[in-house]
PDB file of C-alpha atoms in Angstrom:
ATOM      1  CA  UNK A   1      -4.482  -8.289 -17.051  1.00  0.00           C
ATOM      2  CA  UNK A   2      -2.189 -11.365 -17.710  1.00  0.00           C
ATOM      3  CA  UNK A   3      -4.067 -14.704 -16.271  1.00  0.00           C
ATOM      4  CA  UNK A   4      -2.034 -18.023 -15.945  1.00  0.00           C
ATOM      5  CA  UNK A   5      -3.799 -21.311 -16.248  1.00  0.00           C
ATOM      6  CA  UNK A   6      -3.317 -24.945 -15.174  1.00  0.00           C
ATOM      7  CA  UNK A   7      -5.373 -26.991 -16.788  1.00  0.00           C
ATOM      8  CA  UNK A   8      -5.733 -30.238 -14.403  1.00  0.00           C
ATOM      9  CA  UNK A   9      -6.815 -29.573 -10.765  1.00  0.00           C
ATOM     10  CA  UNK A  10      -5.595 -33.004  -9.448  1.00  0.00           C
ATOM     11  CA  UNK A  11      -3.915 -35.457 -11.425  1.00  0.00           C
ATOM     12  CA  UNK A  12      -3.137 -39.144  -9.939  1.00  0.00           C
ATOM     13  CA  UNK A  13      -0.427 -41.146 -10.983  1.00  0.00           C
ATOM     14  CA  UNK A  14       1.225 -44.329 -10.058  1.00  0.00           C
ATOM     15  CA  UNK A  15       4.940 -44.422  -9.530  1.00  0.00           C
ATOM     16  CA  UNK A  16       7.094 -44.719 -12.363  1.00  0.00           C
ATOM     17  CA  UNK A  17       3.947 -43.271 -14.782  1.00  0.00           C
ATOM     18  CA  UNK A  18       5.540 -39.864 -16.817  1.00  0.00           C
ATOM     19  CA  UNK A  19       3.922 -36.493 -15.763  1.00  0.00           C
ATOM     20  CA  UNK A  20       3.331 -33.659 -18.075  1.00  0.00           C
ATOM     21  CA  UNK A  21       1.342 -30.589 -16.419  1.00  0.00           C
ATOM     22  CA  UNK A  22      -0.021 -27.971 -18.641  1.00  0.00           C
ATOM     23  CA  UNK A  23       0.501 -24.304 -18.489  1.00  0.00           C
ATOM     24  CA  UNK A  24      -0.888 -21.372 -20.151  1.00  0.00           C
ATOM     25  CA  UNK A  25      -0.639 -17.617 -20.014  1.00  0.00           C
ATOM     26  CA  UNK A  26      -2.079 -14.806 -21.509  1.00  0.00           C
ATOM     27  CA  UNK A  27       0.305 -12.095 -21.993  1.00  0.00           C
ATOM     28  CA  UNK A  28       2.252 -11.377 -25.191  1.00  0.00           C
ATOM     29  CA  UNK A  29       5.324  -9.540 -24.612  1.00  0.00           C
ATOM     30  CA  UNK A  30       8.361 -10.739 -22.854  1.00  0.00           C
ATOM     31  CA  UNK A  31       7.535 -13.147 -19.679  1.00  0.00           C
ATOM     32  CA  UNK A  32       9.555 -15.050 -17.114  1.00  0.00           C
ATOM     33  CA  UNK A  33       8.003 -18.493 -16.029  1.00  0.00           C
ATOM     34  CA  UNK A  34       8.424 -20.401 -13.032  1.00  0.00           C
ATOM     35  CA  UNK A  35       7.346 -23.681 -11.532  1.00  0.00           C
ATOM     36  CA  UNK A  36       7.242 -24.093  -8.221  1.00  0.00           C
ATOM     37  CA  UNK A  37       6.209 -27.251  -6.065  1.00  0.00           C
ATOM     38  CA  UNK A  38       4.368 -27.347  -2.483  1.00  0.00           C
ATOM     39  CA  UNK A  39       5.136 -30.372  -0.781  1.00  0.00           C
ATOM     40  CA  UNK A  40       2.288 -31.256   2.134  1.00  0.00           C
ATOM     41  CA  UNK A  41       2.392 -28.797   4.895  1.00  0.00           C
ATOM     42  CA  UNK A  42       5.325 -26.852   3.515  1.00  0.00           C
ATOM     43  CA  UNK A  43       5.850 -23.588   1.823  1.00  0.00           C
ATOM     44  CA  UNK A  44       6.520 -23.001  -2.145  1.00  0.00           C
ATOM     45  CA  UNK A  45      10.084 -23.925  -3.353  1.00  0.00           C
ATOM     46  CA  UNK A  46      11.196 -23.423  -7.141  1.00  0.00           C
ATOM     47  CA  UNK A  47      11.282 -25.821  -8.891  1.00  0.00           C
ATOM     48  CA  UNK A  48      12.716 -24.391 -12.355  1.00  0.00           C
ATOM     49  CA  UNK A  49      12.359 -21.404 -14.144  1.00  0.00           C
ATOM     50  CA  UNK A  50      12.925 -19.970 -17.569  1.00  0.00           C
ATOM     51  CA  UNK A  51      14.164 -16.340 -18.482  1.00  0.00           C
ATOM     52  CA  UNK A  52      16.020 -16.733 -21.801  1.00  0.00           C
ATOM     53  CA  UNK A  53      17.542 -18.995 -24.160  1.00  0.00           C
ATOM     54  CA  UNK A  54      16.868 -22.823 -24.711  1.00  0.00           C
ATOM     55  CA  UNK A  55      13.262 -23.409 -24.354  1.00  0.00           C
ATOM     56  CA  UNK A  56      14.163 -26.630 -22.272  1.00  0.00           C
ATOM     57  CA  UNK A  57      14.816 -26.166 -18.827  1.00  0.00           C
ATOM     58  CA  UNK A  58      15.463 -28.324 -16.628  1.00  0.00           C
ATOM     59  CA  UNK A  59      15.170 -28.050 -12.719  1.00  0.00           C
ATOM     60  CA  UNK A  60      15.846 -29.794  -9.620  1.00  0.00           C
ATOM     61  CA  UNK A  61      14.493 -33.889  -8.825  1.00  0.00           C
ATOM     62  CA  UNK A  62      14.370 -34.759 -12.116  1.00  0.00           C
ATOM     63  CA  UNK A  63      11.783 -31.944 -13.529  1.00  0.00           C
ATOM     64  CA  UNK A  64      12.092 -30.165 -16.685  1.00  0.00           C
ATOM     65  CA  UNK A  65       9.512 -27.455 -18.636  1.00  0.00           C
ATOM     66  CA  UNK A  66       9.420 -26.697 -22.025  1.00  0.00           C
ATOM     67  CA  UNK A  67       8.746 -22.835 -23.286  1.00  0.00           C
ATOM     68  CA  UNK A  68       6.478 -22.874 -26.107  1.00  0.00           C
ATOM     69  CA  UNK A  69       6.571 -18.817 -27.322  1.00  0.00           C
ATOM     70  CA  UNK A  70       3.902 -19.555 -30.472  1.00  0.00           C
ATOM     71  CA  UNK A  71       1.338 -21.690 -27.494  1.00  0.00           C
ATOM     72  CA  UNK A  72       2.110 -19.011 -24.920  1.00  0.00           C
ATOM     73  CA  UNK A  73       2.791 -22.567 -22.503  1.00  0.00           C
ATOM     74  CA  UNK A  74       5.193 -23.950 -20.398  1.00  0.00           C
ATOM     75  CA  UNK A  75       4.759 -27.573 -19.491  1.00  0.00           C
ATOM     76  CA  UNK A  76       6.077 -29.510 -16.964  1.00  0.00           C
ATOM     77  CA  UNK A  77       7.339 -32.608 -17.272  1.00  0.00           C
ATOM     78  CA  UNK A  78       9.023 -35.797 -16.021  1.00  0.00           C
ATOM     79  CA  UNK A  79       9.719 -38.899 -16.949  1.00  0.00           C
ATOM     80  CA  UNK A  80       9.030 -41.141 -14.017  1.00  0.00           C
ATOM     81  CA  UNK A  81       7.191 -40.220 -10.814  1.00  0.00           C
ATOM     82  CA  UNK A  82       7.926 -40.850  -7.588  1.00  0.00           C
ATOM     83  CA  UNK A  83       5.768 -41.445  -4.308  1.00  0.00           C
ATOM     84  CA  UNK A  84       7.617 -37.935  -3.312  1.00  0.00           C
ATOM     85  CA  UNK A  85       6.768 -36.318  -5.534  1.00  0.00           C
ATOM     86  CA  UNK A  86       3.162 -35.854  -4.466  1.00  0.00           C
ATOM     87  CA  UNK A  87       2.703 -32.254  -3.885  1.00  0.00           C
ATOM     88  CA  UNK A  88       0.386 -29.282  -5.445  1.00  0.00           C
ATOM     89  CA  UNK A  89       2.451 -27.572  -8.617  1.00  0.00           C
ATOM     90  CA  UNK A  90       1.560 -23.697  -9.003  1.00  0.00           C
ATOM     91  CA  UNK A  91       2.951 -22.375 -12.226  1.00  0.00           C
ATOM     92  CA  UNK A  92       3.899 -18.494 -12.502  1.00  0.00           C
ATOM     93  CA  UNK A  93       4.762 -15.701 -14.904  1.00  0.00           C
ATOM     94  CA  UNK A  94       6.660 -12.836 -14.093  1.00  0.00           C
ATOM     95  CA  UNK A  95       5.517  -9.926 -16.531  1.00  0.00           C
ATOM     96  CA  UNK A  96       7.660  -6.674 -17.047  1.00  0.00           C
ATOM     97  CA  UNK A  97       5.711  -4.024 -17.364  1.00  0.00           C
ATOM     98  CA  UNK A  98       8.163  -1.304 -17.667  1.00  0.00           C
ATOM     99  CA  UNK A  99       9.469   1.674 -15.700  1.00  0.00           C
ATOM    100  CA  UNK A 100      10.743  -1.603 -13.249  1.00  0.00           C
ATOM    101  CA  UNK A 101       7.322  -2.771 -12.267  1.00  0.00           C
ATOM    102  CA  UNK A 102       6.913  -6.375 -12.399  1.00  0.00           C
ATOM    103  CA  UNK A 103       3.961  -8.271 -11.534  1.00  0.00           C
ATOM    104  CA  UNK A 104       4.346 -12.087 -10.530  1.00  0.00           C
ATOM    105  CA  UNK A 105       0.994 -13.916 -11.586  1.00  0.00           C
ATOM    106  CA  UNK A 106       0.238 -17.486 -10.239  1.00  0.00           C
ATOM    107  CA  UNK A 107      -1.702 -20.541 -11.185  1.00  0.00           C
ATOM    108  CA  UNK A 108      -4.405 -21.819  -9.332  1.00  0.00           C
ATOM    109  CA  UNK A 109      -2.089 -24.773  -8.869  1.00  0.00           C
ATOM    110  CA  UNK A 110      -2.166 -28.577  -9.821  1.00  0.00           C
ATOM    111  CA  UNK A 111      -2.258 -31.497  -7.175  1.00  0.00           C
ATOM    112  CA  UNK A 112      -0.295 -34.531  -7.870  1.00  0.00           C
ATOM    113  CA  UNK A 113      -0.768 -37.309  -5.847  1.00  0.00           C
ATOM    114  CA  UNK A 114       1.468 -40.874  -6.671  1.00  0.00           C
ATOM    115  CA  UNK A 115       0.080 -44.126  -5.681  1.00  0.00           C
ATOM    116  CA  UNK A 116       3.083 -46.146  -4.967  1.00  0.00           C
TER     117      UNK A 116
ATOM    118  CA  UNK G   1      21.500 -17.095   4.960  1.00  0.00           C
ATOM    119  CA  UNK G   2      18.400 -17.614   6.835  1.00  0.00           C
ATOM    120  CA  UNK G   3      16.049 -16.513   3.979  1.00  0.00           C
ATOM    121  CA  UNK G   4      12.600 -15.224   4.449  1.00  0.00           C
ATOM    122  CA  UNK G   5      10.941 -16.174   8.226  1.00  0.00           C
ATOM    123  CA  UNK G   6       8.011 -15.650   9.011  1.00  0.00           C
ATOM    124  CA  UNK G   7       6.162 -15.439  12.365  1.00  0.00           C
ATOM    125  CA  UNK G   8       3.906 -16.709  13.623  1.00  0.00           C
ATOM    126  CA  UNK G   9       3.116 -19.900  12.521  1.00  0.00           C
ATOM    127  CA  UNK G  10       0.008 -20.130  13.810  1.00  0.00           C
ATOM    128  CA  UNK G  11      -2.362 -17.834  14.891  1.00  0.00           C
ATOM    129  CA  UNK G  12      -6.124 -17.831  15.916  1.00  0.00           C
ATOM    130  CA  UNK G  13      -7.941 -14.661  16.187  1.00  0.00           C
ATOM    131  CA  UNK G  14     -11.660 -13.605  17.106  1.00  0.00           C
ATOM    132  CA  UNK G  15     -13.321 -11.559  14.943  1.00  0.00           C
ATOM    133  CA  UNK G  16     -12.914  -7.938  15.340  1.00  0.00           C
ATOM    134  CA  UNK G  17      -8.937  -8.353  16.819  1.00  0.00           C
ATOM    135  CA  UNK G  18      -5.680  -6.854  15.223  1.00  0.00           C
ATOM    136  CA  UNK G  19      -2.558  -8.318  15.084  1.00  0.00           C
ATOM    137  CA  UNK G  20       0.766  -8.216  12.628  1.00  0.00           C
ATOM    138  CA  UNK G  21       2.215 -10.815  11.070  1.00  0.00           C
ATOM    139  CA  UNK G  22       6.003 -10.606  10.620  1.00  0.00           C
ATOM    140  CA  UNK G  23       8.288 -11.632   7.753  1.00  0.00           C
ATOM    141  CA  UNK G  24      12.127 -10.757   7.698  1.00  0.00           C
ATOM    142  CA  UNK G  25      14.715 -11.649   4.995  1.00  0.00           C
ATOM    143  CA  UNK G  26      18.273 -11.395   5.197  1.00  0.00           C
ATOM    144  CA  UNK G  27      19.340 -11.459   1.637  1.00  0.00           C
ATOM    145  CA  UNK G  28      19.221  -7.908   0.957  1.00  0.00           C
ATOM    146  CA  UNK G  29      16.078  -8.062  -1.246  1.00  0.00           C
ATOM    147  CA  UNK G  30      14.683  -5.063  -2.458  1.00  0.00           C
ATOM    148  CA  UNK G  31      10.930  -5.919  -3.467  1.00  0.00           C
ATOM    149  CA  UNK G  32       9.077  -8.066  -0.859  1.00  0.00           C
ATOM    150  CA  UNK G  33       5.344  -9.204  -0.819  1.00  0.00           C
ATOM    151  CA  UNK G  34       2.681 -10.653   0.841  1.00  0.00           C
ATOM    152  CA  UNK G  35       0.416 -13.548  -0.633  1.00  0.00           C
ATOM    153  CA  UNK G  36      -2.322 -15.533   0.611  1.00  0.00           C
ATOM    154  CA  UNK G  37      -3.301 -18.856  -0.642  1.00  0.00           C
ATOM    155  CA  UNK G  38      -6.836 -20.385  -0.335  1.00  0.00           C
ATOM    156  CA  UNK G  39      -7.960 -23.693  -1.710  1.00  0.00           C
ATOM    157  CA  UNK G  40      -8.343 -23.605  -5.094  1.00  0.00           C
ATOM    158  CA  UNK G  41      -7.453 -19.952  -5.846  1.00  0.00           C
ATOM    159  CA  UNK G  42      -3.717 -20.274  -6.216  1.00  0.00           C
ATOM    160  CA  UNK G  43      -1.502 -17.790  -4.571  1.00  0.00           C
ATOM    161  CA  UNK G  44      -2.955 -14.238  -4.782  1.00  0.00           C
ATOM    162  CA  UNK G  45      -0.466 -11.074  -3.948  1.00  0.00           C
ATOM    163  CA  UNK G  46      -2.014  -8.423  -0.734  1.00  0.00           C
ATOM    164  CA  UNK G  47       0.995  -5.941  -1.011  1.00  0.00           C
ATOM    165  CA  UNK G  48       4.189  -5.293  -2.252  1.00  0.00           C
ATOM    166  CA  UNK G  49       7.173  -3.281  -1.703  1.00  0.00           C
ATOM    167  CA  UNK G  50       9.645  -2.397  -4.054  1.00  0.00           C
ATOM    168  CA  UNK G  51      12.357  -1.066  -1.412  1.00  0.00           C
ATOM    169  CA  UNK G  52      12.077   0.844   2.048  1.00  0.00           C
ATOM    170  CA  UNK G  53       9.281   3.295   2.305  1.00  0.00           C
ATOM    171  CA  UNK G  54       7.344   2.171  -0.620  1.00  0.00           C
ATOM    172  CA  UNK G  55       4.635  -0.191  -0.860  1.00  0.00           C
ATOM    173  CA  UNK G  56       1.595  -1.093  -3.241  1.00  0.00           C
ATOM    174  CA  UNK G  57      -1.380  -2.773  -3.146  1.00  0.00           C
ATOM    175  CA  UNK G  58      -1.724  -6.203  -4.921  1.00  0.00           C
ATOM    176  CA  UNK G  59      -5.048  -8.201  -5.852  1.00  0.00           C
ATOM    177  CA  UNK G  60      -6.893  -8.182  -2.660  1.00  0.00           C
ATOM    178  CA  UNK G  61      -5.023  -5.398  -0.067  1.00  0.00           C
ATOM    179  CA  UNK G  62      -8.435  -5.244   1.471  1.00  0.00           C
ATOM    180  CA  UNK G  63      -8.369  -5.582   4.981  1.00  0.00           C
ATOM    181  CA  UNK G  64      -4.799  -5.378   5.181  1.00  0.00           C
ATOM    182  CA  UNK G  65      -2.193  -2.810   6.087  1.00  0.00           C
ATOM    183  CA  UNK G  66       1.653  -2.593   5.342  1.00  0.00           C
ATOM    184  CA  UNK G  67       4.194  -0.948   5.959  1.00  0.00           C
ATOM    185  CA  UNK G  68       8.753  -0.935   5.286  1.00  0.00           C
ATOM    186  CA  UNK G  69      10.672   0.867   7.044  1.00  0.00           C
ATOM    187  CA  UNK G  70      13.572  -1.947   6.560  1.00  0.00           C
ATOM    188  CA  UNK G  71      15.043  -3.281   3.574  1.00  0.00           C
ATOM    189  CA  UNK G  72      14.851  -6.567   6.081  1.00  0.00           C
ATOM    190  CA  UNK G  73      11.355  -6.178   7.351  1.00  0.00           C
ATOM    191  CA  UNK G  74       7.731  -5.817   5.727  1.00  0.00           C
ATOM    192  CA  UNK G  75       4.924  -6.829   8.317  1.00  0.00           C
ATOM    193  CA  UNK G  76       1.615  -7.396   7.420  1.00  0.00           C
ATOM    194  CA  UNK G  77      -1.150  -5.848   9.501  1.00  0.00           C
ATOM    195  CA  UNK G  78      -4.954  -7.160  10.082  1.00  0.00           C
ATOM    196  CA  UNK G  79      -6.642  -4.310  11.754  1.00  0.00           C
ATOM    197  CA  UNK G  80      -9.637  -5.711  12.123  1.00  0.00           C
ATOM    198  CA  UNK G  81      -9.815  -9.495  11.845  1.00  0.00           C
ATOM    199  CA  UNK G  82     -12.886 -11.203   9.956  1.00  0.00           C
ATOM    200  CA  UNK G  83     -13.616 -14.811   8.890  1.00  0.00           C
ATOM    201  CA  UNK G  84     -13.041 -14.085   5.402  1.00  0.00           C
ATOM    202  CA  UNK G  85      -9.065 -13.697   6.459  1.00  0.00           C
ATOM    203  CA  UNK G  86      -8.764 -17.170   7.751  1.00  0.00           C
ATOM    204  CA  UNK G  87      -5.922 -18.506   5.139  1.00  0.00           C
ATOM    205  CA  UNK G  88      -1.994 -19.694   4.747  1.00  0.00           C
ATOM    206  CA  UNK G  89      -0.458 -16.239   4.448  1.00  0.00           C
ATOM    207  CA  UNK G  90       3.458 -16.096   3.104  1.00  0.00           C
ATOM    208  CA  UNK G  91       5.638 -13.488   2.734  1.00  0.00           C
ATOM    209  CA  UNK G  92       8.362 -13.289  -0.249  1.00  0.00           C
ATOM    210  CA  UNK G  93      11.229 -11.568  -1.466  1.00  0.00           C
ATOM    211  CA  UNK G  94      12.876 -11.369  -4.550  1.00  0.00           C
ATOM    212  CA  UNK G  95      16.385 -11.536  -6.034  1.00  0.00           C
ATOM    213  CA  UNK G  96      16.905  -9.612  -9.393  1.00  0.00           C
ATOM    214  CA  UNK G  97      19.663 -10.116 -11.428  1.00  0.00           C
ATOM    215  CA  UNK G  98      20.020  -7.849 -15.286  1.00  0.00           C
ATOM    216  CA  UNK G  99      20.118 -10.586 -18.032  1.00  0.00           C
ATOM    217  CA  UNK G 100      20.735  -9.467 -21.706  1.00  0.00           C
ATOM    218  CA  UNK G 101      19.501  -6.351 -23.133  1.00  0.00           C
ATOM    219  CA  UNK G 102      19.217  -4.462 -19.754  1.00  0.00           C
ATOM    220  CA  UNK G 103      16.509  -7.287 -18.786  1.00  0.00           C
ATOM    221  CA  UNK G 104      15.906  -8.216 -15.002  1.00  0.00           C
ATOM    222  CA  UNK G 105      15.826 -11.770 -13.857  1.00  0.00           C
ATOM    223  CA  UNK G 106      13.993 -12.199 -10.815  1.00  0.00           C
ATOM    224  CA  UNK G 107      12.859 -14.892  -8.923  1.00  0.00           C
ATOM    225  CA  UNK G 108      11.178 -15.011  -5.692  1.00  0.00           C
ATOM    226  CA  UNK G 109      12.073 -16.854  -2.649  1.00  0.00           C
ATOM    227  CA  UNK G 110       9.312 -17.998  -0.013  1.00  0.00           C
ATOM    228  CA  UNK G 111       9.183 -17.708   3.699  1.00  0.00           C
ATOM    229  CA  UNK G 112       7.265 -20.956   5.751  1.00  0.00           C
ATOM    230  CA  UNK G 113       3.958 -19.667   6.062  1.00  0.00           C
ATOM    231  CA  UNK G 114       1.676 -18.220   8.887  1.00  0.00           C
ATOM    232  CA  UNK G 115      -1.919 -20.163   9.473  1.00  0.00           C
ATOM    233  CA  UNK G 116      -4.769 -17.664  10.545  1.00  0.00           C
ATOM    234  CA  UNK G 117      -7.716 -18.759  11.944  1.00  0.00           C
ATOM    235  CA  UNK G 118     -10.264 -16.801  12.438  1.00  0.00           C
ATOM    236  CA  UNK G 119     -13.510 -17.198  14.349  1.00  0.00           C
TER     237      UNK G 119
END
């Protein structure tokens, strides 16, 4: 079965610091990725995802993720952090498995917090 | 669009009692599912549907019961209520699109959340 790991648990920042989070998957055919972002006391939103094309997507606030095929990752990134941006980050893959069966596979999710 | 909602929002149970938690979406999604998310374990998927009258069992359907008899509606049923059920529960559904080469695209679309607490 395809497993999807996030390598920090919590990460602290101060404003205007640059955020990569790291993301790794084990499957080997052809995956959809997904970042989304859990602000405190609210439900997951997406943040970005990537089906196709340019490795470099960018998504909403500011975030962008980079699909590495060869490192099976897909990092997130920013440049400068904001206080508002603390929230938990939960990065997923969407595997097709054929016949129309998809399975959507989630992180165990990274906390940011930003000390202003 | 509303999107996915979810009721209740909170919910406290005593061990042993039943109750449904309800999740609607008005986008015309075909595939819906049920997660629950505990500290440190991510999000992990109960059930699925993948249209009216057909459902699946995800990581950990244990405990749970479902059941879609709308494209709009897939509750989520705790027969039996125990401890080990006290978590955020949220219900998705997901939008596909076909990309190139007779691909999908899907991405799925959160409702708010129900808090169980059970004692």
């Amino acid at each position: 079965a395809q497993s999807v790991s996030q390598h920090n648990h919590h990460v602290i920042l101060s404003e205007a610091a640059s955020l990569e989070l790291g993301c790794n998957y084990s499957y080997g055919g052809t995956v959809n990725l997904f970042w989304y972002v859990q602000y405190p006391g609210q439900h997951l939103q997406l943040l970005l995802k990537y089906f196709s094309g340019d490795p470099l997507v960018k998504g909403i606030k500011g975030f962008e993720a980079e699909f590495i095929k060869s490192k099976f990752s897909f990092n997130l990134r920013k440049p400068s952090v904001q206080w508002s941006d603390t929230a938990e980050y939960f990065c997923a893959v969407n595997v097709y498995s054929g016949a129309g069966s998809y399975q959507l596979t989630f992180g165990k999710g990274t906390k940011l917090s930003v000390i202003p | 669009n509303a999107g996915v909602t979810q009721t209740p929002k909170f919910q406290v149970l005593k061990t042993g009692q039943s109750m449904t938690l309800q999740c609607a979406q008005d986008m015309n999604h075909e595939y819906m599912s049920w997660y629950r998310q505990d500290p440190g374990m991510g999000l992990r998927l109960i059930h699925y549907s993948v249209g009216a009258g057909i459902t699946d069992q995800g990581e950990v359907p244990n405990g749970y019961n479902v059941s879609r008899s709308t494209t709009e509606d897939f509750p989520l049923r705790l027969l039996s209520a125990a401890p080990s059920q006290t978590s955020v529960y949220f219900c998705a559904s997901r939008d596909r699109r076909w990309g190139g080469a007779g691909k999908s695209q899907e991405t799925q679309y959160f409702g708010p959340g129900t808090r169980l607490l059970v004692l």
